[in-house]
mmCIF file of C-alpha atoms in Angstrom:
data_model
loop_
_atom_site.group_PDB
_atom_site.id
_atom_site.type_symbol
_atom_site.label_atom_id
_atom_site.label_comp_id
_atom_site.label_asym_id
_atom_site.label_seq_id
_atom_site.Cartn_x
_atom_site.Cartn_y
_atom_site.Cartn_z
ATOM 1 C CA MET A 1 -9.901 -36.235 12.380
ATOM 2 C CA ASP A 2 -7.450 -35.197 15.198
ATOM 3 C CA THR A 3 -8.552 -31.821 16.587
ATOM 4 C CA THR A 4 -5.792 -31.639 19.290
ATOM 5 C CA ASN A 5 -4.584 -28.032 19.734
ATOM 6 C CA ASN A 6 -0.821 -28.027 19.625
ATOM 7 C CA ASN A 7 -0.343 -24.223 19.677
ATOM 8 C CA PHE A 8 -1.022 -23.586 23.400
ATOM 9 C CA CYS A 9 -2.468 -25.091 26.581
ATOM 10 C CA PHE A 10 -3.710 -24.025 29.927
ATOM 11 C CA CYS A 11 -1.997 -24.885 33.120
ATOM 12 C CA THR A 12 -2.894 -24.653 36.855
ATOM 13 C CA LEU A 13 -1.958 -25.709 40.443
ATOM 14 C CA ALA A 14 -4.499 -28.055 42.209
ATOM 15 C CA LEU A 15 -3.228 -28.445 45.651
ATOM 16 C CA GLY A 16 -5.838 -29.895 48.092
ATOM 17 C CA LYS A 17 -9.269 -31.444 47.499
ATOM 18 C CA LYS A 18 -10.998 -28.123 46.835
ATOM 19 C CA TYR A 19 -8.639 -27.075 44.118
ATOM 20 C CA ARG A 20 -8.681 -30.480 42.591
ATOM 21 C CA LEU A 21 -12.387 -30.255 42.180
ATOM 22 C CA LEU A 22 -12.184 -26.759 40.713
ATOM 23 C CA ALA A 23 -9.517 -27.826 38.359
ATOM 24 C CA LYS A 24 -11.720 -30.671 37.188
ATOM 25 C CA GLN A 25 -14.501 -28.273 36.659
ATOM 26 C CA LEU A 26 -12.109 -26.083 34.650
ATOM 27 C CA SER A 27 -11.215 -28.985 32.451
ATOM 28 C CA GLN A 28 -14.835 -29.626 31.712
ATOM 29 C CA ASP A 29 -15.189 -25.955 30.706
ATOM 30 C CA LEU A 30 -12.354 -26.330 28.525
ATOM 31 C CA GLU A 31 -13.770 -29.470 26.894
ATOM 32 C CA LYS A 32 -16.871 -27.386 26.100
ATOM 33 C CA HIS A 33 -15.358 -24.073 25.055
ATOM 34 C CA SER A 34 -11.925 -25.137 23.615
ATOM 35 C CA PRO A 35 -12.227 -28.808 22.534
ATOM 36 C CA GLY A 36 -8.781 -30.276 21.841
ATOM 37 C CA THR A 37 -6.931 -27.975 24.269
ATOM 38 C CA PHE A 38 -5.155 -29.591 27.202
ATOM 39 C CA LEU A 39 -4.974 -28.439 30.815
ATOM 40 C CA VAL A 40 -1.576 -29.096 32.542
ATOM 41 C CA VAL A 41 -2.160 -29.671 36.284
ATOM 42 C CA GLY A 42 0.306 -29.854 39.110
ATOM 43 C CA THR A 43 -1.145 -31.799 41.988
ATOM 44 C CA GLU A 44 -0.441 -34.160 44.955
ATOM 45 C CA LYS A 45 -2.924 -36.670 43.459
ATOM 46 C CA PRO A 46 -2.557 -36.950 39.608
ATOM 47 C CA ASN A 47 -4.812 -40.095 39.587
ATOM 48 C CA PHE A 48 -7.817 -37.829 40.592
ATOM 49 C CA PHE A 49 -7.658 -36.646 36.900
ATOM 50 C CA GLN A 50 -7.300 -40.018 35.240
ATOM 51 C CA SER A 51 -10.847 -39.827 33.778
ATOM 52 C CA SER A 52 -10.237 -36.406 32.307
ATOM 53 C CA ALA A 53 -9.132 -36.838 28.835
ATOM 54 C CA ASN A 54 -8.058 -33.340 28.367
ATOM 55 C CA VAL A 55 -5.834 -33.131 31.450
ATOM 56 C CA TYR A 56 -2.161 -33.899 31.787
ATOM 57 C CA ALA A 57 -1.638 -34.124 35.483
ATOM 58 C CA PHE A 58 1.830 -34.434 37.130
ATOM 59 C CA PRO A 59 2.771 -35.020 40.840
ATOM 60 C CA PHE A 60 3.640 -31.802 42.650
ATOM 61 C CA LYS A 61 3.757 -30.742 46.336
ATOM 62 C CA GLN A 62 3.947 -27.209 47.671
ATOM 63 C CA LYS A 63 7.373 -25.591 47.651
ATOM 64 C CA GLY A 64 6.455 -22.111 48.664
ATOM 65 C CA ILE A 65 7.157 -21.379 52.306
ATOM 66 C CA LEU A 66 3.706 -20.315 53.445
ATOM 67 C CA HIS A 67 1.560 -20.208 50.260
ATOM 68 C CA CYS A 68 2.003 -21.670 46.768
ATOM 69 C CA TYR A 69 1.758 -18.413 44.786
ATOM 70 C CA HIS A 70 5.177 -18.735 43.362
ATOM 71 C CA ASP A 71 4.769 -22.412 42.547
ATOM 72 C CA LYS A 72 2.904 -21.488 39.480
ATOM 73 C CA ARG A 73 6.210 -21.200 37.723
ATOM 74 C CA PHE A 74 6.611 -24.957 37.982
ATOM 75 C CA VAL A 75 3.417 -25.696 36.135
ATOM 76 C CA LEU A 76 4.219 -23.139 33.587
ATOM 77 C CA GLU A 77 7.584 -24.688 33.073
ATOM 78 C CA LYS A 78 6.120 -28.104 32.749
ATOM 79 C CA ALA A 79 3.579 -26.771 30.147
ATOM 80 C CA LEU A 80 6.216 -25.138 28.169
ATOM 81 C CA SER A 81 8.067 -28.360 27.861
ATOM 82 C CA GLN A 82 5.211 -29.577 25.661
ATOM 83 C CA TYR A 83 3.682 -26.439 24.108
ATOM 84 C CA PRO A 84 5.004 -23.179 22.667
ATOM 85 C CA THR A 85 2.539 -21.174 24.718
ATOM 86 C CA ALA A 86 1.164 -21.876 28.212
ATOM 87 C CA ILE A 87 -1.768 -19.975 29.714
ATOM 88 C CA ALA A 88 -1.544 -20.023 33.665
ATOM 89 C CA ILE A 89 -4.990 -19.737 35.010
ATOM 90 C CA ASP A 90 -6.190 -20.054 38.738
ATOM 91 C CA ALA A 91 -8.100 -23.275 39.303
ATOM 92 C CA ASP A 92 -10.935 -21.290 40.770
ATOM 93 C CA THR A 93 -11.759 -19.754 37.264
ATOM 94 C CA ARG A 94 -14.628 -20.685 35.025
ATOM 95 C CA ILE A 95 -14.322 -20.516 31.216
ATOM 96 C CA ILE A 96 -17.695 -19.155 30.028
ATOM 97 C CA ASP A 97 -17.421 -18.781 26.411
ATOM 98 C CA LYS A 98 -15.342 -19.859 23.406
ATOM 99 C CA VAL A 99 -11.528 -19.578 23.816
ATOM 100 C CA PRO A 100 -10.001 -17.493 20.977
ATOM 101 C CA THR A 101 -7.636 -19.538 18.930
ATOM 102 C CA HIS A 102 -6.528 -16.932 16.421
ATOM 103 C CA ILE A 103 -4.358 -14.824 18.874
ATOM 104 C CA GLU A 104 -0.610 -15.033 17.982
ATOM 105 C CA TRP A 105 0.929 -14.738 21.513
ATOM 106 C CA MET A 106 4.107 -12.758 21.524
ATOM 107 C CA PRO A 107 7.457 -14.460 22.701
ATOM 108 C CA GLY A 108 7.883 -13.817 26.472
ATOM 109 C CA PHE A 109 5.103 -12.627 28.910
ATOM 110 C CA THR A 110 1.532 -11.279 28.170
ATOM 111 C CA GLY A 111 -0.850 -10.193 30.898
ATOM 112 C CA CYS A 112 -2.463 -7.314 32.698
ATOM 113 C CA SER A 113 0.119 -4.885 34.161
ATOM 114 C CA ARG A 114 0.733 -1.438 35.708
ATOM 115 C CA ASN A 115 3.677 0.234 37.223
ATOM 116 C CA ILE A 116 4.797 -1.585 40.325
ATOM 117 C CA LEU A 117 5.203 1.609 42.346
ATOM 118 C CA GLU A 118 1.593 2.764 41.540
ATOM 119 C CA HIS A 119 0.373 -0.706 42.509
ATOM 120 C CA VAL A 120 2.275 -1.153 45.704
ATOM 121 C CA LYS A 121 1.656 2.384 46.979
ATOM 122 C CA ARG A 122 -2.122 1.778 46.520
ATOM 123 C CA ARG A 123 -2.314 -1.803 47.809
ATOM 124 C CA ASN A 124 0.599 -2.535 50.157
ATOM 125 C CA SER A 125 2.667 0.440 50.852
ATOM 126 C CA ASP A 126 4.511 -1.357 53.699
ATOM 127 C CA ARG A 127 6.219 -3.624 51.156
ATOM 128 C CA LEU A 128 7.789 -0.757 49.323
ATOM 129 C CA PRO A 129 11.041 -0.578 51.364
ATOM 130 C CA THR A 130 11.780 -4.269 50.878
ATOM 131 C CA LEU A 131 10.922 -3.994 47.129
ATOM 132 C CA GLU A 132 13.356 -1.065 46.779
ATOM 133 C CA VAL A 133 16.102 -2.939 48.412
ATOM 134 C CA LEU A 134 15.407 -5.962 46.211
ATOM 135 C CA ALA A 135 15.317 -3.801 43.016
ATOM 136 C CA ASN A 136 18.779 -2.475 44.027
ATOM 137 C CA LYS A 137 20.133 -6.005 44.443
ATOM 138 C CA LEU A 138 18.837 -6.774 40.862
ATOM 139 C CA ASN A 139 20.218 -3.436 39.427
ATOM 140 C CA LEU A 140 16.724 -2.278 38.475
ATOM 141 C CA SER A 141 14.790 0.962 39.032
ATOM 142 C CA LEU A 142 11.166 0.302 40.067
ATOM 143 C CA ASP A 143 10.177 3.091 37.732
ATOM 144 C CA ASN A 144 10.767 0.713 34.964
ATOM 145 C CA VAL A 145 9.209 -2.429 36.511
ATOM 146 C CA SER A 146 5.666 -3.591 36.098
ATOM 147 C CA TRP A 147 3.360 -5.396 38.544
ATOM 148 C CA VAL A 148 1.423 -8.095 36.791
ATOM 149 C CA GLY A 149 -1.870 -9.853 37.492
ATOM 150 C CA GLU A 150 -0.982 -13.424 38.356
ATOM 151 C CA SER A 151 -4.492 -15.090 38.094
ATOM 152 C CA LEU A 152 -4.455 -15.121 34.272
ATOM 153 C CA MET A 153 -1.169 -14.857 32.436
ATOM 154 C CA ILE A 154 0.508 -16.189 29.213
ATOM 155 C CA VAL A 155 4.199 -17.202 28.746
ATOM 156 C CA SER A 156 5.466 -18.052 25.321
ATOM 157 C CA LYS A 157 8.818 -19.624 24.472
ATOM 158 C CA ASP A 158 11.478 -17.032 23.782
ATOM 159 C CA ASN A 159 14.775 -18.698 22.596
ATOM 160 C CA GLY A 160 15.371 -20.047 26.145
ATOM 161 C CA LYS A 161 14.907 -16.811 27.924
ATOM 162 C CA GLU A 162 11.778 -18.351 29.701
ATOM 163 C CA THR A 163 14.159 -20.590 31.584
ATOM 164 C CA GLU A 164 16.018 -17.563 32.928
ATOM 165 C CA PHE A 165 12.627 -15.946 33.774
ATOM 166 C CA PHE A 166 11.673 -18.934 35.873
ATOM 167 C CA GLN A 167 15.046 -18.810 37.624
ATOM 168 C CA GLN A 168 14.777 -15.234 38.529
ATOM 169 C CA TRP A 169 11.209 -15.586 39.600
ATOM 170 C CA GLY A 170 12.176 -18.302 41.985
ATOM 171 C CA LYS A 171 15.149 -16.422 43.478
ATOM 172 C CA ILE A 172 13.030 -13.237 43.874
ATOM 173 C CA GLY A 173 10.050 -15.178 45.331
ATOM 174 C CA ASP A 174 12.397 -16.885 47.918
ATOM 175 C CA TYR A 175 13.873 -13.540 48.919
ATOM 176 C CA LEU A 176 10.498 -12.035 49.449
ATOM 177 C CA GLU A 177 9.223 -14.989 51.479
ATOM 178 C CA LEU A 178 12.416 -14.869 53.630
ATOM 179 C CA GLN A 179 11.528 -11.258 54.380
ATOM 180 C CA GLY A 180 8.093 -12.359 55.418
ATOM 181 C CA ILE A 181 6.103 -11.257 52.196
ATOM 182 C CA HIS A 182 4.318 -14.409 51.192
ATOM 183 C CA ALA A 183 1.683 -12.991 48.903
ATOM 184 C CA GLY A 184 1.692 -10.608 45.892
ATOM 185 C CA SER A 185 3.525 -12.771 43.437
ATOM 186 C CA GLY A 186 2.730 -10.265 40.642
ATOM 187 C CA ASN A 187 5.433 -8.098 42.189
ATOM 188 C CA ALA A 188 8.066 -11.031 41.873
ATOM 189 C CA ILE A 189 6.938 -11.923 38.398
ATOM 190 C CA GLY A 190 7.215 -8.326 37.142
ATOM 191 C CA LEU A 191 10.744 -7.948 38.644
ATOM 192 C CA ALA A 192 11.790 -11.279 37.060
ATOM 193 C CA ALA A 193 10.482 -10.072 33.641
ATOM 194 C CA ALA A 194 12.316 -6.812 34.059
ATOM 195 C CA LYS A 195 15.555 -8.436 35.030
ATOM 196 C CA ILE A 196 15.811 -10.550 31.860
ATOM 197 C CA GLY A 197 14.742 -7.699 29.722
ATOM 198 C CA TRP A 198 11.154 -8.732 28.935
ATOM 199 C CA THR A 199 8.379 -6.310 28.198
ATOM 200 C CA VAL A 200 4.896 -7.172 29.465
ATOM 201 C CA HIS A 201 2.767 -7.555 26.370
ATOM 202 C CA ALA A 202 -0.976 -6.899 26.573
ATOM 203 C CA GLN A 203 -2.151 -7.975 23.034
ATOM 204 C CA GLY A 204 -4.730 -10.558 23.232
ATOM 205 C CA TRP A 205 -5.060 -10.637 26.974
ATOM 206 C CA ASP A 206 -8.350 -8.782 27.274
ATOM 207 C CA GLU A 207 -9.870 -10.980 24.698
ATOM 208 C CA LEU A 208 -8.969 -14.111 26.710
ATOM 209 C CA ARG A 209 -10.070 -12.585 30.029
ATOM 210 C CA ASN A 210 -13.428 -11.779 28.595
ATOM 211 C CA VAL A 211 -14.134 -15.496 28.268
ATOM 212 C CA THR A 212 -13.284 -16.277 31.977
ATOM 213 C CA LYS A 213 -14.717 -15.647 35.366
ATOM 214 C CA HIS A 214 -12.478 -15.766 38.338
ATOM 215 C CA LEU A 215 -14.319 -16.968 41.537
ATOM 216 C CA ASP A 216 -11.631 -16.115 44.229
ATOM 217 C CA ALA A 217 -12.112 -19.316 46.036
ATOM 218 C CA ALA A 218 -9.217 -18.474 48.329
ATOM 219 C CA TYR A 219 -11.306 -15.986 50.151
ATOM 220 C CA GLN A 220 -14.180 -18.522 50.941
ATOM 221 C CA LYS A 221 -14.213 -19.677 54.615
ATOM 222 C CA LYS A 222 -13.527 -23.273 55.253
ATOM 223 C CA SER A 223 -13.271 -25.450 58.399
ATOM 224 C CA VAL A 224 -9.874 -26.665 59.180
ATOM 225 C CA SER A 225 -9.186 -29.592 61.563
ATOM 226 C CA LEU A 226 -6.538 -29.772 64.293
ATOM 227 C CA TRP A 227 -4.578 -32.232 62.251
ATOM 228 C CA ASP A 228 -4.733 -30.023 59.037
ATOM 229 C CA ASN A 229 -3.335 -27.183 61.157
ATOM 230 C CA LEU A 230 -0.573 -29.200 62.599
ATOM 231 C CA GLU A 231 0.333 -30.522 59.144
ATOM 232 C CA ARG A 232 0.352 -27.069 57.854
ATOM 233 C CA ARG A 233 2.635 -25.745 60.559
ATOM 234 C CA LEU A 234 5.105 -28.639 60.066
ATOM 235 C CA GLY A 235 5.191 -28.098 56.411
ATOM 236 C CA TYR A 236 5.684 -24.416 56.858
ATOM 237 C CA HIS A 237 8.729 -24.835 59.031
ATOM 238 C CA TYR A 238 10.136 -27.634 56.769
ATOM 239 C CA ARG A 239 9.879 -25.403 53.624
ATOM 240 C CA LEU A 240 11.287 -22.397 55.589
ATOM 241 C CA ASN A 241 14.397 -24.324 56.677
ATOM 242 C CA ILE A 242 14.902 -25.677 53.142
ATOM 243 C CA SER A 243 14.735 -22.106 51.669
ATOM 244 C CA ARG A 244 17.239 -20.907 54.332
ATOM 245 C CA VAL A 245 19.725 -23.509 53.499
ATOM 246 C CA LYS A 246 19.366 -22.745 49.744
ATOM 247 C CA ALA A 247 19.768 -19.024 50.402
ATOM 248 C CA LEU A 248 23.114 -19.501 52.257
ATOM 249 C CA LYS A 249 24.559 -20.433 48.875
ATOM 250 C CA ASP A 250 23.977 -16.714 47.790
ATOM 251 C CA PHE A 251 24.299 -15.131 51.187
ATOM 252 C CA ASP A 252 25.099 -11.644 50.015
ATOM 253 C CA PHE A 253 21.811 -11.481 47.921
ATOM 254 C CA TYR A 254 19.476 -12.963 50.570
ATOM 255 C CA TYR A 255 20.887 -11.486 53.842
ATOM 256 C CA LYS A 256 22.861 -8.333 53.087
#
């Protein structure tokens, strides 16, 4: 009997050895707590997952200028090409209990949210002037925009509006990175959702969060070789220049 779950999948980025190992561990958690559910993985080495029957791995290299936070949109987009709902989860997350299958995810975006002004003033008030300029470019009021938690979020197909959402997220993410703001993708995601008229839904998110445990592997210290540092710096400047060239096509948005 085929027990494959065709209603939703999980998806994650696995860039670098540490995150590939974490993603494989995540796939094993899924096999135990949600048999039949697939994990879509964007990674430089898809063959690493060839022994994982519940993983669909596709080749992907970092596109974000400094970090890969905004690159989550590409794995979400890939996952939604195969499933009606995609659950984006950080690779450094454990699934510790049975994944609920009865939740009917709303079209659009579901996740943890709060007003973006409240969040930024509390966490990164220095970013507020840039976000105000950006909101003005998007014809939005920050009073009506949400910050969203990016480590666990759900996107469901919404008659093609999800494509517009990913496009806006990419544009907003590039703008912020070119302004030197490389982290805090929850701000970009919330702005993109507001721009296309999505409301951030909460129904079902707490229930899903309760069966996960986020490890925050990004904050764990690791040794980095001179070659790794050089490779990282070269990659940064390459991606920066690519983004600058792309931005010239919409000069008024990015530079005025």
